[in-house]
Coordinates of C-alpha atoms and ligand atoms in Angstrom, one line a residue:
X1 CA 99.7 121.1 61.1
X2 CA 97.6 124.1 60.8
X3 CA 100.1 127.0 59.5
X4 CA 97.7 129.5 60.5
X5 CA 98.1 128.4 64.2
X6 CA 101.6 127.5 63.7
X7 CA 102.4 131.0 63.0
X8 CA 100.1 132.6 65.8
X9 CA 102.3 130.1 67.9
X10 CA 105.2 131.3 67.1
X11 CA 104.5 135.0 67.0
X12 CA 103.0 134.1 71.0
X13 CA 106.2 132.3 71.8
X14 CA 108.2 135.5 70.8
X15 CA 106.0 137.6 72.6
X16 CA 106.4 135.6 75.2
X17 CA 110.1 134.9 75.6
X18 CA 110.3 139.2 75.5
X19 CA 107.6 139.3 78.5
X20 CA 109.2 136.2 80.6
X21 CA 112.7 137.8 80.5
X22 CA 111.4 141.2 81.6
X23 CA 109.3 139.6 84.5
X24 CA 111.7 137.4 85.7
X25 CA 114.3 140.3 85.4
X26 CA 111.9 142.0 87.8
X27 CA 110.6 139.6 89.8
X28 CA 114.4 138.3 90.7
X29 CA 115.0 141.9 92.2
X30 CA 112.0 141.7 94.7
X31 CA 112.1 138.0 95.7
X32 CA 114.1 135.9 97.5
X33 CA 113.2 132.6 95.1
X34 CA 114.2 128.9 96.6
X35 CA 117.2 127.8 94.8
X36 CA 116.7 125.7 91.9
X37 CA 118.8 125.0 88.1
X38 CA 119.1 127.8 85.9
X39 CA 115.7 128.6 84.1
X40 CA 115.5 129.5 80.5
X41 CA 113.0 132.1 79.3
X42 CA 109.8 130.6 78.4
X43 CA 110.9 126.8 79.0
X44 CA 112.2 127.5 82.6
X45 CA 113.4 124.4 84.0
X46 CA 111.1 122.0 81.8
X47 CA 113.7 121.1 79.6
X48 CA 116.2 119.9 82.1
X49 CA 114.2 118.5 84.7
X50 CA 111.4 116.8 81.6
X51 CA 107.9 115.9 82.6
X52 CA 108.1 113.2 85.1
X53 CA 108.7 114.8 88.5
X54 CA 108.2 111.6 90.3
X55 CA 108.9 111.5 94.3
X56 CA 112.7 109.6 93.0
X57 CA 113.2 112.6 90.5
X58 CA 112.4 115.1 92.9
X59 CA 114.8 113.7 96.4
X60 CA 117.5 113.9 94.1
X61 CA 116.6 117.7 93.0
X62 CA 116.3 118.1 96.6
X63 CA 119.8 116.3 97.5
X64 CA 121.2 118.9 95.2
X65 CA 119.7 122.0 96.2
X66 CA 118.3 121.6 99.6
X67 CA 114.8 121.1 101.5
X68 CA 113.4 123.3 99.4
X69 CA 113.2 123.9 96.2
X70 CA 111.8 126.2 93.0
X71 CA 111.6 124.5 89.7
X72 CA 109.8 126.7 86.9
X73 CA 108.1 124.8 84.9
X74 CA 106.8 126.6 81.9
X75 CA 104.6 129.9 83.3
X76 CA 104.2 127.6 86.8
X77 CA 106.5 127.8 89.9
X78 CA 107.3 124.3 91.6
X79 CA 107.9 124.4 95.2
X80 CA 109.5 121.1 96.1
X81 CA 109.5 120.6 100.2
X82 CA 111.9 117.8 101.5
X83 CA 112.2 118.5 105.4
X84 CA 110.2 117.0 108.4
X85 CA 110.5 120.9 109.4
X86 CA 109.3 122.5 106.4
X87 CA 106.6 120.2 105.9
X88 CA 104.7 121.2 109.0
X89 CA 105.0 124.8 107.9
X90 CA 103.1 123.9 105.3
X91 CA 100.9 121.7 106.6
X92 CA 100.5 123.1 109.9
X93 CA 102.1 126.2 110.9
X94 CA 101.4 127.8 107.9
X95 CA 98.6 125.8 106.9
X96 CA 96.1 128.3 105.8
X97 CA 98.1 130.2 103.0
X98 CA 99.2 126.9 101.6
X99 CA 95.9 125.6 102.1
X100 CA 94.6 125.8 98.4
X101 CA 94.9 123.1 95.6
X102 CA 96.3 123.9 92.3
X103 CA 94.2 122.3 89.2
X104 CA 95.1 122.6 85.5
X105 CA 93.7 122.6 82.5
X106 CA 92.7 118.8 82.6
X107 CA 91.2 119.2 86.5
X108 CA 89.8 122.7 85.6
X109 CA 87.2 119.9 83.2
X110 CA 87.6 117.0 85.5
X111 CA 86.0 119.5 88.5
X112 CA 84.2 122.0 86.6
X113 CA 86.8 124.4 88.2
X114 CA 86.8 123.4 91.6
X115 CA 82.9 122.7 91.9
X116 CA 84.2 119.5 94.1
X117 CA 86.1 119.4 97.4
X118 CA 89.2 117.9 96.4
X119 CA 90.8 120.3 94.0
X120 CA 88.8 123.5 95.3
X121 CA 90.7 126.6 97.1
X122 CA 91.0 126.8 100.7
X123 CA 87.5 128.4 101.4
X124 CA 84.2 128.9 102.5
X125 CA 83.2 126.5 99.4
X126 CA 85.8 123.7 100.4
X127 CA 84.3 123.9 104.0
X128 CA 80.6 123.7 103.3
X129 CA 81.8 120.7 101.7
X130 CA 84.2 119.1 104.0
X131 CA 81.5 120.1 106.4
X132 CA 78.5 118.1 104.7
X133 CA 80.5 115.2 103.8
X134 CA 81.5 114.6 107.3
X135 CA 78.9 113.0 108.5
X136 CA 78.4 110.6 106.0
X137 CA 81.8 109.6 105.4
X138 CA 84.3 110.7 107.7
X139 CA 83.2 108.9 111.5
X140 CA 83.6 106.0 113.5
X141 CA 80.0 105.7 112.9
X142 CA 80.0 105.3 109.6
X143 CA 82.6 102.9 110.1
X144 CA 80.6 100.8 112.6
X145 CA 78.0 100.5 110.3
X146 CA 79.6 99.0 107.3
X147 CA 82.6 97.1 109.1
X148 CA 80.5 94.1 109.0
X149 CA 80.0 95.0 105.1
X150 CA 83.9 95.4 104.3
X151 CA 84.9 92.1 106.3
X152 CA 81.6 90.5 104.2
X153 CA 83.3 91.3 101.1
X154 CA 86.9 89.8 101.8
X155 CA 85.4 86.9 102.8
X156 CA 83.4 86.7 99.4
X157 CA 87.1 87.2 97.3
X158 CA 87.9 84.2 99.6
X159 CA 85.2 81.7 98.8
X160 CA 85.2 82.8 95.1
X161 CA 89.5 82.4 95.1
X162 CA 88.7 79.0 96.8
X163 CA 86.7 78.3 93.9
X164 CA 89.2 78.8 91.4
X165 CA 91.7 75.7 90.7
X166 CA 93.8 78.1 88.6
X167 CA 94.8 80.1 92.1
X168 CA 96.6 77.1 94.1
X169 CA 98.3 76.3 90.8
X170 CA 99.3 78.6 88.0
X171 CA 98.0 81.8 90.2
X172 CA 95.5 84.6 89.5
X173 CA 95.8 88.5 89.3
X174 CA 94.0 88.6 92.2
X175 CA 93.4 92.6 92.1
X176 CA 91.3 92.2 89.8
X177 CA 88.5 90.9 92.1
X178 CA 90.1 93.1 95.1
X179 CA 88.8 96.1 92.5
X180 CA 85.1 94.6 92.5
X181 CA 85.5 93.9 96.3
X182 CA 86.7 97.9 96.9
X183 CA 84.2 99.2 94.8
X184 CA 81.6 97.6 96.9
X185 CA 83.7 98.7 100.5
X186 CA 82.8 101.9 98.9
X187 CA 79.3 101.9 96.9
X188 CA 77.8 100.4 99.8
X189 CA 78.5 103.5 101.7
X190 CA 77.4 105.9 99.2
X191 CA 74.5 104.3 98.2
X192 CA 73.8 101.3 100.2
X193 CA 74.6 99.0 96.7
X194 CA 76.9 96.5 95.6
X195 CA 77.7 94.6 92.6
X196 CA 77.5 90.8 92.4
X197 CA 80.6 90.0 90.0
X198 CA 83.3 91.3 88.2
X199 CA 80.6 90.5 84.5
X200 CA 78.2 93.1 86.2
X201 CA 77.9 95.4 83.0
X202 CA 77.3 98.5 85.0
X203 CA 80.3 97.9 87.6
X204 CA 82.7 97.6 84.2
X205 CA 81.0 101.0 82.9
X206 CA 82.0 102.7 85.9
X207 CA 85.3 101.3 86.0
X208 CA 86.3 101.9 82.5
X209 CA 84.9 105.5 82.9
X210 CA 87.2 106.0 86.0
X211 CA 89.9 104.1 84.5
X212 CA 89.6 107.0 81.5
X213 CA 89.9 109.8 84.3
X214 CA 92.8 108.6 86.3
X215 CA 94.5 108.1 82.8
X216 CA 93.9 111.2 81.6
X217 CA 94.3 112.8 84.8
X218 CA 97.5 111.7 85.7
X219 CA 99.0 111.6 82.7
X220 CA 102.1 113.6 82.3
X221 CA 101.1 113.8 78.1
X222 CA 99.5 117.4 79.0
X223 CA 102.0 119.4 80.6
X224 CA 103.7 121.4 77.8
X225 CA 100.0 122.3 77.6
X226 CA 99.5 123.2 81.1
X227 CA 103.4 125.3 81.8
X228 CA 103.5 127.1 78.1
X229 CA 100.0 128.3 77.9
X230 CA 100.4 129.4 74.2
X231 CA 100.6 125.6 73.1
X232 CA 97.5 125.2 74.4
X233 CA 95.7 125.3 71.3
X234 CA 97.4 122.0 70.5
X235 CA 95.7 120.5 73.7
X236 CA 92.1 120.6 72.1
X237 CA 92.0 117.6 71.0
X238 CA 93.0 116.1 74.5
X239 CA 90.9 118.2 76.5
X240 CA 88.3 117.6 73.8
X241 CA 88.5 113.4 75.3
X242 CA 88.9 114.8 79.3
X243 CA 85.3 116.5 78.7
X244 CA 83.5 114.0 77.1
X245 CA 84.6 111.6 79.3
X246 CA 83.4 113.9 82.3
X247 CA 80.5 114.4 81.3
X248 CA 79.4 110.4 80.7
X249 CA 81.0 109.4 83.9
X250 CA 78.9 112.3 85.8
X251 CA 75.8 111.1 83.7
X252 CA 76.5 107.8 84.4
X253 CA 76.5 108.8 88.2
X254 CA 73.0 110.9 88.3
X255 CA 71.1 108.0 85.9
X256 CA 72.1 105.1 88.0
X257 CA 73.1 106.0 91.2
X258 CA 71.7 109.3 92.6
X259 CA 67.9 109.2 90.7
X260 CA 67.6 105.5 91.6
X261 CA 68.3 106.2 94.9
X262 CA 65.8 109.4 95.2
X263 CA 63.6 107.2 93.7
X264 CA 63.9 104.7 96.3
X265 CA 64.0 107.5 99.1
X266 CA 60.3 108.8 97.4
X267 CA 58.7 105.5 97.6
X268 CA 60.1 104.4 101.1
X269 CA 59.8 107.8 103.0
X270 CA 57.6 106.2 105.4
X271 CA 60.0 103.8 106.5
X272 CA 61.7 104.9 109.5
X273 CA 63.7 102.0 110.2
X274 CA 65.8 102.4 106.7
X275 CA 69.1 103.0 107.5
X276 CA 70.5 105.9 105.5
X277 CA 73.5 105.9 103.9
X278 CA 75.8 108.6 102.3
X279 CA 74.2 109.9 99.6
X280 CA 71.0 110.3 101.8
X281 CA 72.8 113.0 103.7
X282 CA 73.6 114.6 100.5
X283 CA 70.7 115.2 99.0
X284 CA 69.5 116.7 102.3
X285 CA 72.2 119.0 102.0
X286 CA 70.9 120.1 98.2
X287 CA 67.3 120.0 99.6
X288 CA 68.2 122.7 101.7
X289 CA 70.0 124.7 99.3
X290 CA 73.6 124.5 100.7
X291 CA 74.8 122.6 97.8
X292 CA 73.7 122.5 94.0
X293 CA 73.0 119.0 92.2
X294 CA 76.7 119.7 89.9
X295 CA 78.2 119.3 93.7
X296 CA 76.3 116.2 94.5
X297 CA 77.5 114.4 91.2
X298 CA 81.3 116.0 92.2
X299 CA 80.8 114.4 95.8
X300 CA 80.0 111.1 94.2
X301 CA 83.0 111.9 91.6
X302 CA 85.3 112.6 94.6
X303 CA 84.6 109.3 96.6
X304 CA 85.3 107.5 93.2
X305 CA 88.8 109.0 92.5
X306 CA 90.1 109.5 96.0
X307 CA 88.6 106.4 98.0
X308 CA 88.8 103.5 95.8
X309 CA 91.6 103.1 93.7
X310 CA 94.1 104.7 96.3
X311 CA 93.1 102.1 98.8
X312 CA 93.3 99.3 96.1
X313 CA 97.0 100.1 95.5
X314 CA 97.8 100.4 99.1
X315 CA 96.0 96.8 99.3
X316 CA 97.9 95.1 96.2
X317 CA 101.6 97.0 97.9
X318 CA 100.6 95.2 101.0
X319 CA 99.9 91.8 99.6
X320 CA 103.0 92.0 97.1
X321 CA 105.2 93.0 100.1
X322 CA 103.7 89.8 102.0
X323 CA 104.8 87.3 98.9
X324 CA 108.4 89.1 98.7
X325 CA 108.4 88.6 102.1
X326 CA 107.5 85.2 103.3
X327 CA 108.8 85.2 107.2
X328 CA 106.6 88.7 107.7
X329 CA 103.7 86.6 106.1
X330 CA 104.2 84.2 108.1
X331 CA 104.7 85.8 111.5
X332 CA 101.2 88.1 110.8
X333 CA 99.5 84.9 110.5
X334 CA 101.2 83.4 113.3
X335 CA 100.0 86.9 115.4
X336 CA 96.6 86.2 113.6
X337 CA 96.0 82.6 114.8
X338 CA 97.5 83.5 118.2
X339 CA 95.2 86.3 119.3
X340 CA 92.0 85.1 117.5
X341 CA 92.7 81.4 117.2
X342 CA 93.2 79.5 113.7
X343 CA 90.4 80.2 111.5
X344 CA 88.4 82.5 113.3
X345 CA 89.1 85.5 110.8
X346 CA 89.6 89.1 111.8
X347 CA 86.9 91.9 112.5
X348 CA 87.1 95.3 112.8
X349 CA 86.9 95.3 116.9
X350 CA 89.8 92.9 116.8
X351 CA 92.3 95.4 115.4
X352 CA 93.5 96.7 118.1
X353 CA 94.7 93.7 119.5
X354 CA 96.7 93.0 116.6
X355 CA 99.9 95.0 116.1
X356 CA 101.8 92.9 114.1
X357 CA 98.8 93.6 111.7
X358 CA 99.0 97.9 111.9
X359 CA 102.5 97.4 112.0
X360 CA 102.6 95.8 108.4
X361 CA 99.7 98.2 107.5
X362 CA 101.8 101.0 108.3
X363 CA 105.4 99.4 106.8
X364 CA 103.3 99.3 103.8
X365 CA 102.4 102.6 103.4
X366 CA 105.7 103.7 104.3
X367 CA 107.7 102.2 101.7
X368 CA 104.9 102.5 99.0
X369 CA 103.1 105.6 99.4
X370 CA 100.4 106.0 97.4
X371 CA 100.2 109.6 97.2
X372 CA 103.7 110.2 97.7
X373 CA 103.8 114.2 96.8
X374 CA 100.7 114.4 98.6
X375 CA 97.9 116.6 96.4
X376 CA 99.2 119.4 95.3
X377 CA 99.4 122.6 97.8
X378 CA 98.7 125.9 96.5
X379 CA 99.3 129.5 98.2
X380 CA 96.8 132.2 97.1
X381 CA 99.0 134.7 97.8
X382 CA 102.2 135.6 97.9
X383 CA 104.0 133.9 101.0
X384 CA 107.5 133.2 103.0
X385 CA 108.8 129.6 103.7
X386 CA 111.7 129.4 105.2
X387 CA 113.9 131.9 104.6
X388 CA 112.5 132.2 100.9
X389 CA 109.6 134.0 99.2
X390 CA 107.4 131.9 97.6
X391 CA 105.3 134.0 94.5
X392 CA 101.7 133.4 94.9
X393 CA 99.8 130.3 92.9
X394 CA 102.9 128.3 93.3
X395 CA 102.1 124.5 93.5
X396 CA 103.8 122.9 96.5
X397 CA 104.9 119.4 96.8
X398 CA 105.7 117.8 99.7
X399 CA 107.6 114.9 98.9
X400 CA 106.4 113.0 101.9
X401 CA 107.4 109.4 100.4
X402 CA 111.1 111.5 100.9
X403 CA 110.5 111.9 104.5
X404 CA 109.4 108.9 105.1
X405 CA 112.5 107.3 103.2
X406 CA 115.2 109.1 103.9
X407 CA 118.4 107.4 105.6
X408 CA 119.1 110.0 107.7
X409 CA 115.8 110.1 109.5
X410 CA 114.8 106.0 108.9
X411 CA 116.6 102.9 109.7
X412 CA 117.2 101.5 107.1
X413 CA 114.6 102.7 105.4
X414 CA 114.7 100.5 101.7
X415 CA 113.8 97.7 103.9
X416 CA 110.1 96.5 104.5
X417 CA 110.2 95.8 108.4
X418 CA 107.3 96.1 109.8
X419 CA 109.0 95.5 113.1
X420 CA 110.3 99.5 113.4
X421 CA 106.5 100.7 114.1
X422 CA 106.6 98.0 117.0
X423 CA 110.5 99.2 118.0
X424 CA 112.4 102.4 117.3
X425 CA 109.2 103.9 115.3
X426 CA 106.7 102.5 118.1
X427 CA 104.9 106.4 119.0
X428 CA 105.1 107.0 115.3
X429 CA 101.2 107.1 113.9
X430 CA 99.6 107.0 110.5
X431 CA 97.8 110.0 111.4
X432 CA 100.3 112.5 111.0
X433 CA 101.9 112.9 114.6
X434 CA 105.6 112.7 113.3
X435 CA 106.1 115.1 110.0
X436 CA 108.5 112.8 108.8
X437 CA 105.1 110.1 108.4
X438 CA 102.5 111.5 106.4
X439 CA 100.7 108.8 104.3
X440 CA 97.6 110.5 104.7
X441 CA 99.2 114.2 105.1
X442 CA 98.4 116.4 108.4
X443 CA 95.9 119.3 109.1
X444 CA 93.7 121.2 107.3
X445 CA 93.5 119.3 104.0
X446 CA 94.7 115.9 105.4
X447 CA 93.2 113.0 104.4
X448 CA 89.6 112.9 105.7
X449 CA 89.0 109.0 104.7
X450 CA 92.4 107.4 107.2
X451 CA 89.3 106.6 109.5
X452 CA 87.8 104.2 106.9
X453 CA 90.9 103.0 105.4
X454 CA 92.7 101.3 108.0
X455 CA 90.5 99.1 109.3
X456 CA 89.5 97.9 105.4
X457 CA 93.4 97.5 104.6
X458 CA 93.7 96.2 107.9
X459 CA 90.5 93.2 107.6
X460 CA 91.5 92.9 103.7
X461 CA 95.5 92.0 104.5
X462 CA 94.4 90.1 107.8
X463 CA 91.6 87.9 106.5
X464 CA 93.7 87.1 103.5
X465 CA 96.9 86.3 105.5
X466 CA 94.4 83.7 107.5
X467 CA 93.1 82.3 104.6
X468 CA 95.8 82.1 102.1
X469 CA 99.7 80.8 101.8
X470 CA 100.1 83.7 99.3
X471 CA 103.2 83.1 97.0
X472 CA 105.2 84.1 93.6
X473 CA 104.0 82.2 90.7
X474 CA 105.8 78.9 89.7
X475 CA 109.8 79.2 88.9
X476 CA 109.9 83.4 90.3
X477 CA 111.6 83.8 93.6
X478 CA 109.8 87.3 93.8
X479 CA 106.7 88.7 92.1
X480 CA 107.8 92.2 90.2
X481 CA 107.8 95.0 92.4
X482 CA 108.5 97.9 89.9
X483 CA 106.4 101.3 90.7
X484 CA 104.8 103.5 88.2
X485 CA 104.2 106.9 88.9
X486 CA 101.4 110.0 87.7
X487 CA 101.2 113.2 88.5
X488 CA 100.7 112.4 92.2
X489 CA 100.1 108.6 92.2
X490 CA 102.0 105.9 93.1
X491 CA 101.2 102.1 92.1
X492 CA 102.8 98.8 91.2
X493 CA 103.4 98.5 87.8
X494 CA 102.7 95.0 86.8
X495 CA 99.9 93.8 88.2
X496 CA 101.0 90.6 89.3
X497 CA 100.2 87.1 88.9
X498 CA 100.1 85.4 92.8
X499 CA 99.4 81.9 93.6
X500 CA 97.2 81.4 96.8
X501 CA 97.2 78.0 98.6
X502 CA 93.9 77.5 101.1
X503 CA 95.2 76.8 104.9
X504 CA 93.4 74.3 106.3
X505 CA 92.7 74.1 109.9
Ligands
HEM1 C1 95.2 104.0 101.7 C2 94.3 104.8 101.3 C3 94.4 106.3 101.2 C4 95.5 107.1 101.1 C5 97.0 106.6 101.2 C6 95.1 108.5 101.0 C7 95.9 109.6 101.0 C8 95.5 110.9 100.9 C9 96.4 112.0 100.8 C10 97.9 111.9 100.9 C11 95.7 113.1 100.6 C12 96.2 114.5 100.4 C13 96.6 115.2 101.7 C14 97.2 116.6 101.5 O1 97.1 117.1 100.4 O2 97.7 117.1 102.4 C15 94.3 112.7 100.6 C16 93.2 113.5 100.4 C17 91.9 113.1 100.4 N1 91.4 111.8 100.6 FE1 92.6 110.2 100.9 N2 93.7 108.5 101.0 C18 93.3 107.2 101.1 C19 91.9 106.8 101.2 C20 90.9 107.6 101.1 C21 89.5 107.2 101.3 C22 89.0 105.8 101.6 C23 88.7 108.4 101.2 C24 87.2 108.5 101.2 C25 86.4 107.7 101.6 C26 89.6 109.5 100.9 C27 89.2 110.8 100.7 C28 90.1 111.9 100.5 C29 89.6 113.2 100.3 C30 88.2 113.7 100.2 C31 90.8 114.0 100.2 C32 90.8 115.5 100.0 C33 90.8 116.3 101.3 C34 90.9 117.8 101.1 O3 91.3 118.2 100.0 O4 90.4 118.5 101.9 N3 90.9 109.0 100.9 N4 94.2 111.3 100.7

């Protein structure tokens, strides 16, 4: 190691430890601080608590010290909420001051500092955004217009699972062809485009690049980093990997994607009866100066972190809930052939006659929540919640997967019965009308993409439950179910083999 910085270290980390213990002296005497462990000086709670503060970790930090919660990490205040109640102060009551996003070091690069909407500040900049991308993305409009696209797509994995021997037999990993089949769901929308097989070299540069963000991203490797900023200096080499991989993915973006498509726009402007598609709208936005080109490529960046890969999971939780759970898969398909008659596979408008089908859409997200802390809240400035003072820049983490899982709010809530959204749980929505459900979140920074992904987890789960007997592979009772956490992810950690037997009609 370099001595030089070792010592600098060091001589920080004393420093530091004298400067910590003064603050917090001072700081304890004008706050009233959420209980939480014992803090150190410097470390806080990082040594007790370690890095992963998965939504498991964090209920049983909350079933010790309450709804809410303050865990120091480092230099950074963790404010854990666990409470139907104190969620919609956050969300909603309150919803301005803990409107922000916190970043780090890792999504200062990943953003540019907040140049995107995602992980920008409650401001005017996250509202010009939210604003332009609206329209594009966010209506039933645009969901009218590609429906037909999405249930296109399923029905392609179908044919090309047909196709494979090895899928009635031995089984596939079937996600991997789900991934080809989101990104199109999605890169349709942005830019009218799809890709024709899971070979297409451009379609596995994207997804390695992406695969290299989320990685990085929600990697827990970073944090000493990120709470003791004097170790920083032994980040370089990891933030070193975060920026080059930035820049090639944004690169990658603006060569293939957004020029080809102004391109396209220059040389068709005449044709009036080309149907725009996302990206369109964007570029009208930069044309007339509301947005610069770094927040087209962040836009683009956005769709590809938030839209794709959370759906995906929510899509392989769904189907691996379905084989563990024969007699649901059963009865969906037995709702399935009732309403629309055998064979004649769901579309979009049939949804809502369906509710067997929502109901398992919603079970799913329930029990496997794919963004079960939510993204990280932030206060600007100093704040109240509850009966505590929260310091300002604290990161706020509502553990929705929690409140969505807790006994004494849920029936039985370890169980995957889809039935309680049809019984007890009937008024309960995915949109956030019941605090203790909030797959998406509620308010301000809710998720704006719930409109497009029910009905694609709805047509991808339906059309395969028509189409397929979907089962374990040979001699396993039960495919593997174990879950695999990041910084605010939540997927299934062995991407499982499934064998899928055609139903003939
Ligand atoms: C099953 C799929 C999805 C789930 C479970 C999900 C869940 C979430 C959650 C929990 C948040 C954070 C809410 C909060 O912090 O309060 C979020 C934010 C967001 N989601 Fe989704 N999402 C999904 C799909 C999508 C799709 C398909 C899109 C876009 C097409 C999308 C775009 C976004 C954006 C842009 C934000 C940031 C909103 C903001 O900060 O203002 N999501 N999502």
């Amino acid at each position: 190691m370099d001595l030089l910085l070792l010592e600098k270290a060091l001589l920080g980390l004393f420093a530091a430890i004298v400067i910590a213990t003064v603050v917090s002296k001072l700081r304890g005497k004008r706050f009233k601080l959420p209980p939480g462990p014992i803090p150190i000086p410097i470390f806080g709670n990082w040594l007790q608590v370690g890095d992963d503060l998965n939504h498991r970790n964090l209920t049983e930090y909350a079933k010790k010290f309450g709804d809410i919660l303050l865990l120091r990490m480092g230099q950074r205040n963790l404010v854990v909420v666990s409470s139907p109640e104190l969620a919609r102060e956050v969300l909603h009551t309150q919803g301005v001051e803990f409107g922000s996003r916190t970043r780090n070091v890792v999504f200062d690069i990943f953003t540019d500092k907040g140049q995107d909407m995602v992980f920008t500040v409650y401001g005017e900049h996250w509202r010009k955004m939210r604003r332009i991308m609206t329209v594009p993305f966010f209506t039933n409009k645009v969901v009218q217009q590609y429906r037909q696209g999405w249930e296109d797509e399923v029905l392609e994995v179908i044919n090309d699972v047909k196709k494979n021997p090895e899928a009635s037999t031995n089984g596939i990993v079937l996600r991997k062809r789900l991934q080809l089949m989101m990104y199109n769901n999605l890169y349709r929308i942005m830019f009218d485009r799809r890709f024709e097989s899971e070979d297409d070299p451009l379609f596995n540069k994207l997804k390695v690049l992406n695969g290299e963000r989320s990685r990085l991203a929600q990697s827990f490797d970073y944090n000493y980093g990120d709470f003791i900023p004097i170790l920083r200096p032994f980040l370089r080499g990891y933030l070193k990997i975060c920026q080059q991989v930035k820049d090639k993915r944004l690169q990658l973006f603006k060569d293939n994607f957004v020029e080809e498509r102004k391109k396209l726009a220059s040389t068709k402007a005449t044709d009036n009866n080309r149907m725009k598609c996302a990206i369109d709208y964007i570029l009208e936005a930069e044309q007339k100066g509301e947005i610069n080109e770094d927040n087209v490529l962040f836009i683009v960046e956005n769709i590809n972190v938030a839209a794709i890969e959370t759906t995906l999971w929510s899509v392989e939780w769904g189907i691996a809930e379905l084989v563990n759970n024969p007699h649901i898969q059963q009865k969906l398909r037995n709702e399935l052939d009732t309403v629309l008659g055998p064979g004649v596979l769901v579309t979009e408008p049939d949804i809502p006659k369906l509710p067997y089908l929502y109901a398992v859409v919603k079970e799913t997200l329930r029990l496997r929540m794919a963004i079960p802390l939510l993204v990280p809240h932030m206060n600007l400035h100093d704040a109240k919640l509850g009966d505590y003072d929260i310091p300002a820049e604290s990161k706020i983490l509502v553990n929705a997967w929690w409140l969505a899982n807790n006994p004494a709010q849920w029936k039985k809530p370890e169980e995957f019965r889809p039935e309680r959204f049809l019984e007890e749980e009937a008024k309960v929505e995915a949109s956030g009308n019941d605090f203790r459900y909030l797959p998406f979140g509620v308010g301000r920074r809710s998720c704006p993409g719930i409109i497009l992904a029910l009905p694609i987890l709805s047509i991808t789960l339906g059309r395969l439950v028509q189409s397929f007997e979907m089962l374990p592979p040979p001699g396993q009772s039960k495919i593997d179910t174990t879950e695999k956490g990041g910084q605010f992810s939540l997927h299934i950690m062995k991407h499982s083999t499934i064998v899928l037997k055609p139903i003939s009609f």
